[in-house]
Amino acid sequence: MSHPKTAALIVAAGRGHRAGGGLPKQYRDLDGEPVLSRTLRAFHQHPRIDMIRVVIHPDDQELFDQVNQEFAASCCYGGDTRSQSVHNGLRALRSEKPDHVLVHDAARPFVPDDLIDRLCQALDQGEAAVPGLPITDAVFSRGGDQIAAGIDRDTLVRVQTPQAFHFEKLMSAFDASKAGIAYPDEASLARSGGIPVQIVDGDAANIKLTFAEDFQMPVFHRQMITVSGTGYDVHRLGPGDGIWLCGVKIPCPFDLIGHSDADVGLHALVDALLGAIGAGDIGQHFPPSDPQWKGAASSAFVDHAVSLARKAGSVPVHADITLVCEKPKIGPHRDAMKARVADLLGLCQTSVNIKATTTEGLGFAGRGEGIAAHAIVTVKRHE
Ligand code: CTP
Ligand code: MG
């Protein structure tokens, strides 16, 4: 289903003074991974996000390039205040013509998938939406070191990022705002520009790393672990006018026989991903006896396995597929297969490998009776 073109704008140009000396907080290590790379991954792997723009400080270009190897996101430079950084980012995004934009602090690396979903859904109805949380402590105004009037906390809401907007609305609000005025966040600016801002449920896990002690919270010190799963599949060859392999249609005088499109490469890939997340095998999820999978595109099986992985908190980071066949020649199609598999898994092409081998004429593959595929998929998750 098509959805509005949605950009994530990640502001990462701050200096992190309150978090103390050393590296700016967004580049600091949290459980073996820089804060910014966790933030970028949350958006990179989300199906509703079409593009990512990161606003960085010019002094951090090398640090950013290192983190960004995995994501290949575009960047631009920020300004002295957060609102200048957001404004610069919006201007840089303008040529991409996004319909919607989610502005997010790099310093919030734990933004959950379902929060992004809620914000995107809210933009289907309204022009702006922010995540809000109730206040659970008692709240007072203060007079010096004494408490003054009590405040009804039910009238208050704590607002997080991402803050979500129809792109042109937010752009116009910024362009119309007085130069030099720094807004605490885009919700304040939008509201002062008359844009209604809806509150969706925020998430307590989506904290902003602000002070040095925020990096010491034990909950963040679970190790990231790397897990792999393998997959293997075989399909028989018969007469026809082309086969699907690794999500690419290859015209040739034969066909692969199977209940679905018989894409043996994607079937091995799905089994490998299911293996990495401990979710059984492809036959359990898509039984050949079920008529709804007759002739199905195997890319739908990959989409399903990826969404199961996301629900289990696992993120694919690498895939390697070996195709075993005498024919057709894989070389001319390798780049297209790589691009398709990378797209399906939400990976850069550098994190996908496609190999092919013959069996020197031996066995069923050697006699051209069928094609086999092996796959290994690596995922990252918390222990
Ligand atoms: N930010 C930015 N440009 C600025 C200031 C802030 O892009 N001129 C970004 C930060 O990198 C951060 C987010 O806005 O991801 C929220 O800001 P904050 O938590 O205040 O971060 P810092 O400004 O870096 O920290 P501090 O205020 O302690 O210096
Ligand atoms: Mg700041």
mmCIF file of C-alpha atoms in Angstrom, residues 50-273:
data_model
loop_
_atom_site.group_PDB
_atom_site.id
_atom_site.type_symbol
_atom_site.label_atom_id
_atom_site.label_comp_id
_atom_site.label_asym_id
_atom_site.label_seq_id
_atom_site.Cartn_x
_atom_site.Cartn_y
_atom_site.Cartn_z
ATOM 1 C CA ASP A 50 11.411 6.932 3.071
ATOM 2 C CA MET A 51 14.453 9.119 3.695
ATOM 3 C CA ILE A 52 16.680 10.333 6.513
ATOM 4 C CA ARG A 53 18.454 13.690 6.761
ATOM 5 C CA VAL A 54 20.866 14.255 9.650
ATOM 6 C CA VAL A 55 21.827 17.734 10.845
ATOM 7 C CA ILE A 56 25.376 17.684 12.193
ATOM 8 C CA HIS A 57 28.010 20.081 13.547
ATOM 9 C CA PRO A 58 30.788 20.817 11.008
ATOM 10 C CA ASP A 59 33.396 19.686 13.565
ATOM 11 C CA ASP A 60 31.768 16.227 13.700
ATOM 12 C CA GLN A 61 31.968 15.347 9.988
ATOM 13 C CA GLU A 62 34.456 12.496 10.520
ATOM 14 C CA LEU A 63 32.567 11.083 13.490
ATOM 15 C CA PHE A 64 29.365 11.222 11.487
ATOM 16 C CA ASP A 65 30.882 9.582 8.389
ATOM 17 C CA GLN A 66 31.996 6.666 10.539
ATOM 18 C CA VAL A 67 28.541 6.112 12.056
ATOM 19 C CA ASN A 68 26.824 6.702 8.722
ATOM 20 C CA GLN A 69 28.672 3.959 6.799
ATOM 21 C CA GLU A 70 25.847 1.574 7.622
ATOM 22 C CA PHE A 71 23.018 3.961 6.743
ATOM 23 C CA ALA A 72 24.211 6.187 3.885
ATOM 24 C CA ALA A 73 21.935 9.029 5.098
ATOM 25 C CA SER A 74 22.377 12.587 3.762
ATOM 26 C CA CYS A 75 23.609 15.273 6.114
ATOM 27 C CA CYS A 76 23.737 19.051 6.366
ATOM 28 C CA TYR A 77 25.175 21.462 8.906
ATOM 29 C CA GLY A 78 23.266 22.836 11.886
ATOM 30 C CA GLY A 79 23.262 26.210 13.616
ATOM 31 C CA ASP A 80 23.887 27.622 17.095
ATOM 32 C CA THR A 81 20.446 26.703 18.416
ATOM 33 C CA ARG A 82 18.314 23.610 18.014
ATOM 34 C CA SER A 83 15.691 25.578 16.072
ATOM 35 C CA GLN A 84 18.335 26.863 13.636
ATOM 36 C CA SER A 85 19.498 23.297 13.137
ATOM 37 C CA VAL A 86 15.933 22.152 12.422
ATOM 38 C CA HIS A 87 15.387 25.069 10.025
ATOM 39 C CA ASN A 88 18.610 24.234 8.131
ATOM 40 C CA GLY A 89 17.528 20.599 7.927
ATOM 41 C CA LEU A 90 14.082 21.505 6.584
ATOM 42 C CA ARG A 91 15.638 23.741 3.895
ATOM 43 C CA ALA A 92 17.947 20.896 2.887
ATOM 44 C CA LEU A 93 14.995 18.509 2.675
ATOM 45 C CA ARG A 94 12.837 20.829 0.592
ATOM 46 C CA SER A 95 14.183 19.643 -2.782
ATOM 47 C CA GLU A 96 13.204 16.055 -1.877
ATOM 48 C CA LYS A 97 9.564 17.186 -1.599
ATOM 49 C CA PRO A 98 8.527 14.999 1.333
ATOM 50 C CA ASP A 99 4.834 15.058 2.280
ATOM 51 C CA HIS A 100 5.535 14.534 5.970
ATOM 52 C CA VAL A 101 8.506 15.066 8.260
ATOM 53 C CA LEU A 102 9.336 13.598 11.674
ATOM 54 C CA VAL A 103 11.811 15.795 13.567
ATOM 55 C CA HIS A 104 13.756 13.825 16.134
ATOM 56 C CA ASP A 105 16.564 14.416 18.646
ATOM 57 C CA ALA A 106 19.643 12.308 17.939
ATOM 58 C CA ALA A 107 19.927 12.093 21.733
ATOM 59 C CA ARG A 108 16.818 9.839 21.899
ATOM 60 C CA PRO A 109 18.179 6.497 20.669
ATOM 61 C CA PHE A 110 15.352 4.330 22.028
ATOM 62 C CA VAL A 111 12.495 5.581 19.865
ATOM 63 C CA PRO A 112 10.156 2.599 19.500
ATOM 64 C CA ASP A 113 8.748 1.442 16.145
ATOM 65 C CA ASP A 114 5.146 1.677 17.297
ATOM 66 C CA LEU A 115 5.591 5.308 18.343
ATOM 67 C CA ILE A 116 6.706 6.128 14.776
ATOM 68 C CA ASP A 117 3.624 4.206 13.545
ATOM 69 C CA ARG A 118 1.294 6.215 15.816
ATOM 70 C CA LEU A 119 2.731 9.535 14.616
ATOM 71 C CA CYS A 120 2.495 8.560 10.941
ATOM 72 C CA GLN A 121 -1.112 7.470 11.456
ATOM 73 C CA ALA A 122 -1.960 10.760 13.214
ATOM 74 C CA LEU A 123 -0.649 12.663 10.157
ATOM 75 C CA ASP A 124 -3.181 10.840 7.986
ATOM 76 C CA GLN A 125 -5.845 12.899 9.793
ATOM 77 C CA GLY A 126 -4.150 16.038 11.155
ATOM 78 C CA GLU A 127 -1.311 18.406 10.303
ATOM 79 C CA ALA A 128 0.892 17.839 13.338
ATOM 80 C CA ALA A 129 1.325 15.299 16.122
ATOM 81 C CA VAL A 130 3.666 14.854 19.087
ATOM 82 C CA PRO A 131 4.206 12.081 21.652
ATOM 83 C CA GLY A 132 2.966 13.074 25.096
ATOM 84 C CA LEU A 133 3.278 11.456 28.513
ATOM 85 C CA PRO A 134 1.437 12.155 31.750
ATOM 86 C CA ILE A 135 3.269 13.607 34.738
ATOM 87 C CA THR A 136 3.254 11.282 37.722
ATOM 88 C CA ASP A 137 5.066 13.454 40.309
ATOM 89 C CA ALA A 138 3.337 16.267 42.204
ATOM 90 C CA VAL A 139 3.931 19.635 40.489
ATOM 91 C CA PHE A 140 4.251 23.106 42.056
ATOM 92 C CA SER A 141 5.493 26.470 40.954
ATOM 93 C CA ARG A 142 8.392 27.567 43.117
ATOM 94 C CA GLY A 143 9.222 30.731 44.973
ATOM 95 C CA GLY A 144 12.955 30.639 45.668
ATOM 96 C CA ASP A 145 13.671 27.516 47.700
ATOM 97 C CA GLN A 146 10.035 27.081 48.778
ATOM 98 C CA ILE A 147 7.115 25.623 46.956
ATOM 99 C CA ALA A 148 4.405 28.070 45.883
ATOM 100 C CA ALA A 149 1.067 27.241 44.266
ATOM 101 C CA GLY A 150 0.248 23.625 43.453
ATOM 102 C CA ILE A 151 -0.461 22.891 39.765
ATOM 103 C CA ASP A 152 -3.057 20.414 38.551
ATOM 104 C CA ARG A 153 -0.829 17.895 36.788
ATOM 105 C CA ASP A 154 -3.743 16.545 34.763
ATOM 106 C CA THR A 155 -3.602 19.778 32.753
ATOM 107 C CA LEU A 156 0.058 19.123 31.856
ATOM 108 C CA VAL A 157 1.766 16.843 29.391
ATOM 109 C CA ARG A 158 5.464 15.960 28.846
ATOM 110 C CA VAL A 159 6.257 16.155 25.143
ATOM 111 C CA GLN A 160 8.960 14.072 23.454
ATOM 112 C CA THR A 161 10.289 13.754 19.911
ATOM 113 C CA PRO A 162 9.739 12.649 17.140
ATOM 114 C CA GLN A 163 7.466 15.592 16.395
ATOM 115 C CA ALA A 164 5.534 14.968 13.206
ATOM 116 C CA PHE A 165 4.268 17.486 10.653
ATOM 117 C CA HIS A 166 2.962 17.981 7.183
ATOM 118 C CA PHE A 167 6.226 19.189 5.654
ATOM 119 C CA GLU A 168 5.044 22.368 3.970
ATOM 120 C CA LYS A 169 3.123 23.466 7.083
ATOM 121 C CA LEU A 170 6.213 23.246 9.266
ATOM 122 C CA MET A 171 8.434 24.810 6.596
ATOM 123 C CA SER A 172 6.052 27.781 6.288
ATOM 124 C CA ALA A 173 5.868 28.162 10.075
ATOM 125 C CA PHE A 174 9.664 28.365 10.200
ATOM 126 C CA ASP A 175 9.887 30.734 7.238
ATOM 127 C CA ALA A 176 7.274 33.022 8.832
ATOM 128 C CA SER A 177 8.954 32.997 12.266
ATOM 129 C CA LYS A 178 11.114 35.917 13.338
ATOM 130 C CA ALA A 179 14.796 35.325 12.551
ATOM 131 C CA GLY A 180 16.845 34.746 15.688
ATOM 132 C CA ILE A 181 13.998 33.506 17.904
ATOM 133 C CA ALA A 182 14.834 30.062 19.247
ATOM 134 C CA TYR A 183 11.827 27.813 19.860
ATOM 135 C CA PRO A 184 12.190 25.022 22.410
ATOM 136 C CA ASP A 185 10.690 22.626 19.881
ATOM 137 C CA GLU A 186 8.653 22.507 16.679
ATOM 138 C CA ALA A 187 5.386 21.894 18.544
ATOM 139 C CA SER A 188 5.715 25.345 20.197
ATOM 140 C CA LEU A 189 6.454 26.962 16.844
ATOM 141 C CA ALA A 190 3.590 25.173 15.104
ATOM 142 C CA ARG A 191 1.160 26.103 17.837
ATOM 143 C CA SER A 192 2.175 29.752 17.767
ATOM 144 C CA GLY A 193 1.632 29.603 13.988
ATOM 145 C CA GLY A 194 -1.940 28.337 14.510
ATOM 146 C CA ILE A 195 -1.300 24.706 13.521
ATOM 147 C CA PRO A 196 -3.273 22.289 15.741
ATOM 148 C CA VAL A 197 -0.910 19.740 17.298
ATOM 149 C CA GLN A 198 -2.384 16.384 18.266
ATOM 150 C CA ILE A 199 -1.020 14.392 21.210
ATOM 151 C CA VAL A 200 -0.421 10.664 20.674
ATOM 152 C CA ASP A 201 0.754 8.283 23.409
ATOM 153 C CA GLY A 202 4.468 8.776 24.065
ATOM 154 C CA ASP A 203 6.752 6.075 25.435
ATOM 155 C CA ALA A 204 8.657 6.175 28.715
ATOM 156 C CA ALA A 205 11.538 4.249 27.108
ATOM 157 C CA ASN A 206 12.069 7.078 24.615
ATOM 158 C CA ILE A 207 14.265 9.080 26.989
ATOM 159 C CA LYS A 208 16.552 11.935 25.963
ATOM 160 C CA LEU A 209 20.133 11.444 27.091
ATOM 161 C CA THR A 210 20.891 14.793 28.710
ATOM 162 C CA PHE A 211 23.227 14.417 31.716
ATOM 163 C CA ALA A 212 26.348 12.287 32.186
ATOM 164 C CA GLU A 213 24.474 10.012 34.622
ATOM 165 C CA ASP A 214 21.883 9.185 31.941
ATOM 166 C CA PHE A 215 24.585 7.092 30.285
ATOM 167 C CA GLN A 216 25.005 5.007 33.449
ATOM 168 C CA MET A 217 21.416 3.665 33.683
ATOM 169 C CA PRO A 218 21.701 -0.116 34.032
ATOM 170 C CA VAL A 219 18.867 -0.719 31.573
ATOM 171 C CA PHE A 220 21.147 0.575 28.773
ATOM 172 C CA HIS A 221 23.943 -1.750 29.657
ATOM 173 C CA ARG A 222 22.524 -4.902 28.222
ATOM 174 C CA GLN A 223 24.931 -6.147 25.593
ATOM 175 C CA MET A 224 24.011 -6.132 21.929
ATOM 176 C CA ILE A 225 24.532 -9.629 20.602
ATOM 177 C CA THR A 226 24.936 -10.844 17.057
ATOM 178 C CA VAL A 227 23.057 -13.984 16.012
ATOM 179 C CA SER A 228 23.004 -15.848 12.695
ATOM 180 C CA GLY A 229 20.582 -18.301 11.101
ATOM 181 C CA THR A 230 21.009 -20.474 8.031
ATOM 182 C CA GLY A 231 18.529 -21.481 5.351
ATOM 183 C CA TYR A 232 18.495 -24.029 2.527
ATOM 184 C CA ASP A 233 15.955 -24.654 -0.227
ATOM 185 C CA VAL A 234 15.624 -26.547 -3.510
ATOM 186 C CA HIS A 235 13.122 -26.181 -6.346
ATOM 187 C CA ARG A 236 12.737 -28.348 -9.425
ATOM 188 C CA LEU A 237 13.175 -26.851 -12.922
ATOM 189 C CA GLY A 238 10.565 -27.367 -15.647
ATOM 190 C CA PRO A 239 9.768 -25.818 -19.019
ATOM 191 C CA GLY A 240 8.645 -22.180 -18.968
ATOM 192 C CA ASP A 241 9.573 -18.622 -19.860
ATOM 193 C CA GLY A 242 11.503 -17.382 -16.853
ATOM 194 C CA ILE A 243 12.271 -17.823 -13.163
ATOM 195 C CA TRP A 244 12.234 -15.652 -10.053
ATOM 196 C CA LEU A 245 15.560 -15.678 -8.217
ATOM 197 C CA CYS A 246 16.341 -13.447 -5.223
ATOM 198 C CA GLY A 247 13.377 -11.225 -6.092
ATOM 199 C CA VAL A 248 14.439 -10.688 -9.722
ATOM 200 C CA LYS A 249 12.648 -12.125 -12.763
ATOM 201 C CA ILE A 250 15.140 -13.762 -15.135
ATOM 202 C CA PRO A 251 13.853 -14.513 -18.640
ATOM 203 C CA CYS A 252 14.980 -18.017 -19.723
ATOM 204 C CA PRO A 253 13.396 -21.077 -21.381
ATOM 205 C CA PHE A 254 12.447 -22.779 -18.080
ATOM 206 C CA ASP A 255 10.575 -22.199 -14.846
ATOM 207 C CA LEU A 256 11.006 -23.127 -11.193
ATOM 208 C CA ILE A 257 8.183 -25.323 -9.977
ATOM 209 C CA GLY A 258 6.563 -24.657 -6.628
ATOM 210 C CA HIS A 259 3.412 -23.515 -4.888
ATOM 211 C CA SER A 260 4.444 -19.850 -4.664
ATOM 212 C CA ASP A 261 6.683 -18.171 -7.274
ATOM 213 C CA ALA A 262 9.300 -20.779 -6.206
ATOM 214 C CA ASP A 263 12.013 -18.159 -5.631
ATOM 215 C CA VAL A 264 14.499 -20.556 -4.094
ATOM 216 C CA GLY A 265 16.907 -17.724 -3.123
ATOM 217 C CA LEU A 266 14.293 -15.783 -1.137
ATOM 218 C CA HIS A 267 12.996 -18.998 0.464
ATOM 219 C CA ALA A 268 16.480 -19.795 1.786
ATOM 220 C CA LEU A 269 16.743 -16.175 2.945
ATOM 221 C CA VAL A 270 13.432 -16.356 4.842
ATOM 222 C CA ASP A 271 14.484 -19.592 6.542
ATOM 223 C CA ALA A 272 17.803 -18.016 7.542
ATOM 224 C CA LEU A 273 16.056 -14.967 9.039
#
